[in-house]
């Protein structure tokens, strides 16, 4: 098939080209950027945001948005730590139960966000923003503002045990990317996300239970936020009410920069992966070439605007709220 | 009386009931001095919510207000020494300009306002970190008192912040009720396609609404930094939630078109009374954010005009 230089093709390949360009640029300025140690550092830093981005991708594909991840991750992280300590404080001693438990908690929190959005008929950006505040508030409430630490060597192996030079959690994250890709492409639920995102009324008319799909989407996202919380705890060895801070901005930016359209129906898991890598390559690259990394947020802000503008079909949109 | 006619009166009734409840529990709460100092403390939040009202009034949102205020506290702390009172002009111009930028992105480039303002907020956060070198900054106390001391003193028993808040409220009320801008914003909030069809340059007025929001967020940041005599890139974190709550609980729904700045005054007072009541009723401060989150959900659910949303995304 001959590739034509149409708008669709440019949009499809732009994120990958941007990622490639950035890697070449940083490597040219400082070859140490491509050293194995630095690549492992990028992969490690990408892992928690990657999980959050995967979760929110499903929701953006449906044409909704989820801004609750900071609260969800913080709450899951502190609950996970507290449960882990209560169950013996060591993976071998029964504390492994905390992992499935926290995945359920994440699913429940996501489902609750979905309920606020679907049942109370509140636009998702506001429903999820409010639920995010509730989540952070609940995390403050259960910890009383304190930090909860975990020093279990078995659990921290997620960070310390390296296979092929990369920490264990990076490998697990890669498997979860595959799982998310499978859900998206090979399950009814995954196809229904696209049906709802492509046109809600059409999906409804063809017999899709739109409300149930939305609820399932938010619950699924919640599970991925819970995984992000576990990785965050493994990386830092502790949890507090600000464990999820800044994940919202990073995750939304990643997904959008990766080429998932805010209007729904376009893009998917692989775009999110590219997006997260772009964001983290920028963050890491700036430090490697000697720029202060606090310029990152500003640059991301500019990038996300460019990405949204590029992906907007101006013939179809008459105004934005 | 039907629910539809009852709805507009709900905010001030809520305020009165809440005040009465707290007053019964602890009569000290109702002492004028206490009420005045309570009102004085909430003025920075009120100014921010006042600006946010304009963004929500047209059916948009401004998520950059908190980052904006953060950035302004840094700018004010740094440039007070060299610019003197002119630093206020710099701050407000920066807020106005960045708000205008959000408006431009939303109206001309069709980026939804929650994303465009989130992005502009990211830019503000970067600027704040860059200017401050990621440290907390202090103002020279003497110079602060000489330049902006009038903002935070007392006249009799009345905190001066209240005069500032009242003046800004009067200006906003004038804009809303007595100018073309105000009428157009109402038209846009009530139904944007219709406003456009009747020949109004909708984009220009919407940009102005976001610019006002930015300028007032900057004003809030300036007052906050003067009160604290310093600034830092995250010092105003925790403003966004109560500001949104104040606007929505006051009766300006997320869908826009109704409500207005007077509603935000009532909404802010409700926030102040809720905060104070937690203290009087012995509820711990750690529960505050969770409570406000739930109040927010309730306020949106009660005020939102569902007939304007064909599909809820």
PDB file of N, CA and C in Angstrom, chain A residues 210-261:
ATOM      1  N   UNK A 210     -24.604   2.032  26.632  1.00  0.00           N
ATOM      2  CA  UNK A 210     -23.569   3.054  26.759  1.00  0.00           C
ATOM      3  C   UNK A 210     -23.194   3.314  28.215  1.00  0.00           C
ATOM      4  N   UNK A 211     -24.222   3.378  29.086  1.00  0.00           N
ATOM      5  CA  UNK A 211     -23.929   3.657  30.494  1.00  0.00           C
ATOM      6  C   UNK A 211     -23.027   2.585  31.097  1.00  0.00           C
ATOM      7  N   UNK A 212     -23.348   1.310  30.750  1.00  0.00           N
ATOM      8  CA  UNK A 212     -22.569   0.233  31.342  1.00  0.00           C
ATOM      9  C   UNK A 212     -21.130   0.259  30.823  1.00  0.00           C
ATOM     10  N   UNK A 213     -20.970   0.584  29.526  1.00  0.00           N
ATOM     11  CA  UNK A 213     -19.624   0.679  28.955  1.00  0.00           C
ATOM     12  C   UNK A 213     -18.833   1.783  29.652  1.00  0.00           C
ATOM     13  N   UNK A 214     -19.478   2.921  29.877  1.00  0.00           N
ATOM     14  CA  UNK A 214     -18.778   4.027  30.554  1.00  0.00           C
ATOM     15  C   UNK A 214     -18.341   3.612  31.960  1.00  0.00           C
ATOM     16  N   UNK A 215     -19.281   2.981  32.705  1.00  0.00           N
ATOM     17  CA  UNK A 215     -18.940   2.543  34.061  1.00  0.00           C
ATOM     18  C   UNK A 215     -17.773   1.567  34.030  1.00  0.00           C
ATOM     19  N   UNK A 216     -17.817   0.622  33.082  1.00  0.00           N
ATOM     20  CA  UNK A 216     -16.743  -0.362  32.985  1.00  0.00           C
ATOM     21  C   UNK A 216     -15.425   0.335  32.666  1.00  0.00           C
ATOM     22  N   UNK A 217     -15.477   1.343  31.779  1.00  0.00           N
ATOM     23  CA  UNK A 217     -14.273   2.083  31.421  1.00  0.00           C
ATOM     24  C   UNK A 217     -13.650   2.754  32.631  1.00  0.00           C
ATOM     25  N   UNK A 218     -14.477   3.413  33.428  1.00  0.00           N
ATOM     26  CA  UNK A 218     -13.929   4.102  34.606  1.00  0.00           C
ATOM     27  C   UNK A 218     -13.382   3.093  35.621  1.00  0.00           C
ATOM     28  N   UNK A 219     -14.075   1.959  35.778  1.00  0.00           N
ATOM     29  CA  UNK A 219     -13.595   0.944  36.720  1.00  0.00           C
ATOM     30  C   UNK A 219     -12.255   0.381  36.253  1.00  0.00           C
ATOM     31  N   UNK A 220     -12.148   0.120  34.929  1.00  0.00           N
ATOM     32  CA  UNK A 220     -10.906  -0.409  34.372  1.00  0.00           C
ATOM     33  C   UNK A 220      -9.761   0.589  34.584  1.00  0.00           C
ATOM     34  N   UNK A 221     -10.053   1.865  34.336  1.00  0.00           N
ATOM     35  CA  UNK A 221      -9.048   2.899  34.562  1.00  0.00           C
ATOM     36  C   UNK A 221      -8.610   2.876  36.024  1.00  0.00           C
ATOM     37  N   UNK A 222      -9.587   2.689  36.920  1.00  0.00           N
ATOM     38  CA  UNK A 222      -9.276   2.645  38.343  1.00  0.00           C
ATOM     39  C   UNK A 222      -8.298   1.534  38.678  1.00  0.00           C
ATOM     40  N   UNK A 223      -8.452   0.366  38.027  1.00  0.00           N
ATOM     41  CA  UNK A 223      -7.522  -0.743  38.266  1.00  0.00           C
ATOM     42  C   UNK A 223      -6.101  -0.329  37.866  1.00  0.00           C
ATOM     43  N   UNK A 224      -5.984   0.329  36.708  1.00  0.00           N
ATOM     44  CA  UNK A 224      -4.647   0.758  36.273  1.00  0.00           C
ATOM     45  C   UNK A 224      -4.068   1.823  37.215  1.00  0.00           C
ATOM     46  N   UNK A 225      -4.926   2.700  37.752  1.00  0.00           N
ATOM     47  CA  UNK A 225      -4.422   3.682  38.727  1.00  0.00           C
ATOM     48  C   UNK A 225      -3.895   2.963  39.964  1.00  0.00           C
ATOM     49  N   UNK A 226      -4.588   1.888  40.360  1.00  0.00           N
ATOM     50  CA  UNK A 226      -4.141   1.137  41.536  1.00  0.00           C
ATOM     51  C   UNK A 226      -2.767   0.511  41.268  1.00  0.00           C
ATOM     52  N   UNK A 227      -2.568  -0.018  40.039  1.00  0.00           N
ATOM     53  CA  UNK A 227      -1.259  -0.564  39.690  1.00  0.00           C
ATOM     54  C   UNK A 227      -0.204   0.539  39.763  1.00  0.00           C
ATOM     55  N   UNK A 228      -0.559   1.719  39.217  1.00  0.00           N
ATOM     56  CA  UNK A 228       0.370   2.852  39.285  1.00  0.00           C
ATOM     57  C   UNK A 228       0.736   3.155  40.734  1.00  0.00           C
ATOM     58  N   UNK A 229      -0.264   3.063  41.624  1.00  0.00           N
ATOM     59  CA  UNK A 229      -0.011   3.337  43.044  1.00  0.00           C
ATOM     60  C   UNK A 229       0.976   2.318  43.613  1.00  0.00           C
ATOM     61  N   UNK A 230       0.803   1.031  43.257  1.00  0.00           N
ATOM     62  CA  UNK A 230       1.717  -0.003  43.761  1.00  0.00           C
ATOM     63  C   UNK A 230       3.142   0.290  43.280  1.00  0.00           C
ATOM     64  N   UNK A 231       3.297   0.621  41.992  1.00  0.00           N
ATOM     65  CA  UNK A 231       4.619   0.934  41.447  1.00  0.00           C
ATOM     66  C   UNK A 231       5.224   2.159  42.134  1.00  0.00           C
ATOM     67  N   UNK A 232       4.358   3.150  42.360  1.00  0.00           N
ATOM     68  CA  UNK A 232       4.829   4.376  43.010  1.00  0.00           C
ATOM     69  C   UNK A 232       5.371   4.041  44.403  1.00  0.00           C
ATOM     70  N   UNK A 233       4.648   3.183  45.135  1.00  0.00           N
ATOM     71  CA  UNK A 233       5.091   2.789  46.479  1.00  0.00           C
ATOM     72  C   UNK A 233       6.404   1.996  46.388  1.00  0.00           C
ATOM     73  N   UNK A 234       6.488   1.093  45.387  1.00  0.00           N
ATOM     74  CA  UNK A 234       7.699   0.289  45.240  1.00  0.00           C
ATOM     75  C   UNK A 234       8.902   1.179  44.920  1.00  0.00           C
ATOM     76  N   UNK A 235       8.644   2.231  44.133  1.00  0.00           N
ATOM     77  CA  UNK A 235       9.733   3.116  43.715  1.00  0.00           C
ATOM     78  C   UNK A 235      10.210   3.989  44.876  1.00  0.00           C
ATOM     79  N   UNK A 236       9.248   4.489  45.668  1.00  0.00           N
ATOM     80  CA  UNK A 236       9.596   5.458  46.708  1.00  0.00           C
ATOM     81  C   UNK A 236       9.755   4.813  48.079  1.00  0.00           C
ATOM     82  N   UNK A 237       9.176   3.614  48.264  1.00  0.00           N
ATOM     83  CA  UNK A 237       9.248   2.954  49.563  1.00  0.00           C
ATOM     84  C   UNK A 237       8.308   3.558  50.583  1.00  0.00           C
ATOM     85  N   UNK A 238       7.427   4.449  50.144  1.00  0.00           N
ATOM     86  CA  UNK A 238       6.515   5.093  51.091  1.00  0.00           C
ATOM     87  C   UNK A 238       5.304   5.646  50.345  1.00  0.00           C
ATOM     88  N   UNK A 239       4.270   5.993  51.107  1.00  0.00           N
ATOM     89  CA  UNK A 239       3.082   6.601  50.511  1.00  0.00           C
ATOM     90  C   UNK A 239       2.592   7.718  51.414  1.00  0.00           C
ATOM     91  N   UNK A 240       2.051   8.764  50.798  1.00  0.00           N
ATOM     92  CA  UNK A 240       1.423   9.841  51.555  1.00  0.00           C
ATOM     93  C   UNK A 240       0.352  10.455  50.668  1.00  0.00           C
ATOM     94  N   UNK A 241      -0.300  11.511  51.160  1.00  0.00           N
ATOM     95  CA  UNK A 241      -1.445  12.036  50.410  1.00  0.00           C
ATOM     96  C   UNK A 241      -1.023  12.780  49.149  1.00  0.00           C
ATOM     97  N   UNK A 242       0.283  13.012  48.945  1.00  0.00           N
ATOM     98  CA  UNK A 242       0.707  13.681  47.713  1.00  0.00           C
ATOM     99  C   UNK A 242       1.447  12.719  46.777  1.00  0.00           C
ATOM    100  N   UNK A 243       1.323  11.402  47.037  1.00  0.00           N
ATOM    101  CA  UNK A 243       2.002  10.427  46.186  1.00  0.00           C
ATOM    102  C   UNK A 243       1.585  10.564  44.720  1.00  0.00           C
ATOM    103  N   UNK A 244       0.346  10.946  44.497  1.00  0.00           N
ATOM    104  CA  UNK A 244      -0.141  11.041  43.121  1.00  0.00           C
ATOM    105  C   UNK A 244       0.049  12.410  42.486  1.00  0.00           C
ATOM    106  N   UNK A 245       0.665  13.343  43.214  1.00  0.00           N
ATOM    107  CA  UNK A 245       0.747  14.729  42.743  1.00  0.00           C
ATOM    108  C   UNK A 245       1.417  14.817  41.376  1.00  0.00           C
ATOM    109  N   UNK A 246       0.878  15.688  40.556  1.00  0.00           N
ATOM    110  CA  UNK A 246       1.402  15.984  39.213  1.00  0.00           C
ATOM    111  C   UNK A 246       1.141  14.863  38.205  1.00  0.00           C
ATOM    112  N   UNK A 247       0.598  13.722  38.634  1.00  0.00           N
ATOM    113  CA  UNK A 247       0.346  12.651  37.667  1.00  0.00           C
ATOM    114  C   UNK A 247      -0.748  13.029  36.675  1.00  0.00           C
ATOM    115  N   UNK A 248      -1.682  13.861  37.098  1.00  0.00           N
ATOM    116  CA  UNK A 248      -2.769  14.244  36.201  1.00  0.00           C
ATOM    117  C   UNK A 248      -2.220  14.964  34.983  1.00  0.00           C
ATOM    118  N   UNK A 249      -1.446  15.993  35.238  1.00  0.00           N
ATOM    119  CA  UNK A 249      -0.905  16.802  34.142  1.00  0.00           C
ATOM    120  C   UNK A 249      -0.047  15.939  33.224  1.00  0.00           C
ATOM    121  N   UNK A 250       0.835  15.135  33.818  1.00  0.00           N
ATOM    122  CA  UNK A 250       1.748  14.307  33.025  1.00  0.00           C
ATOM    123  C   UNK A 250       0.980  13.273  32.197  1.00  0.00           C
ATOM    124  N   UNK A 251       0.003  12.614  32.825  1.00  0.00           N
ATOM    125  CA  UNK A 251      -0.701  11.544  32.117  1.00  0.00           C
ATOM    126  C   UNK A 251      -1.569  12.091  30.987  1.00  0.00           C
ATOM    127  N   UNK A 252      -2.340  13.135  31.275  1.00  0.00           N
ATOM    128  CA  UNK A 252      -3.205  13.704  30.234  1.00  0.00           C
ATOM    129  C   UNK A 252      -2.346  14.196  29.078  1.00  0.00           C
ATOM    130  N   UNK A 253      -1.263  14.916  29.423  1.00  0.00           N
ATOM    131  CA  UNK A 253      -0.375  15.431  28.384  1.00  0.00           C
ATOM    132  C   UNK A 253       0.170  14.287  27.546  1.00  0.00           C
ATOM    133  N   UNK A 254       0.630  13.235  28.207  1.00  0.00           N
ATOM    134  CA  UNK A 254       1.215  12.103  27.478  1.00  0.00           C
ATOM    135  C   UNK A 254       0.225  11.530  26.475  1.00  0.00           C
ATOM    136  N   UNK A 255      -0.980  11.262  26.963  1.00  0.00           N
ATOM    137  CA  UNK A 255      -1.965  10.606  26.105  1.00  0.00           C
ATOM    138  C   UNK A 255      -2.297  11.477  24.900  1.00  0.00           C
ATOM    139  N   UNK A 256      -2.477  12.774  25.161  1.00  0.00           N
ATOM    140  CA  UNK A 256      -2.855  13.676  24.072  1.00  0.00           C
ATOM    141  C   UNK A 256      -1.688  13.875  23.103  1.00  0.00           C
ATOM    142  N   UNK A 257      -0.474  14.054  23.651  1.00  0.00           N
ATOM    143  CA  UNK A 257       0.704  14.234  22.806  1.00  0.00           C
ATOM    144  C   UNK A 257       0.964  12.961  21.997  1.00  0.00           C
ATOM    145  N   UNK A 258       0.622  11.814  22.571  1.00  0.00           N
ATOM    146  CA  UNK A 258       0.806  10.555  21.860  1.00  0.00           C
ATOM    147  C   UNK A 258      -0.145  10.368  20.687  1.00  0.00           C
ATOM    148  N   UNK A 259      -1.169  11.218  20.602  1.00  0.00           N
ATOM    149  CA  UNK A 259      -2.031  11.163  19.439  1.00  0.00           C
ATOM    150  C   UNK A 259      -3.419  10.598  19.689  1.00  0.00           C
ATOM    151  N   UNK A 260      -3.843  10.508  20.942  1.00  0.00           N
ATOM    152  CA  UNK A 260      -5.223  10.104  21.226  1.00  0.00           C
ATOM    153  C   UNK A 260      -6.067  11.371  21.188  1.00  0.00           C
ATOM    154  N   UNK A 261      -7.093  11.381  20.317  1.00  0.00           N
ATOM    155  CA  UNK A 261      -7.883  12.598  20.156  1.00  0.00           C
ATOM    156  C   UNK A 261      -8.851  12.774  21.311  1.00  0.00           C
TER     157      UNK A 261
END
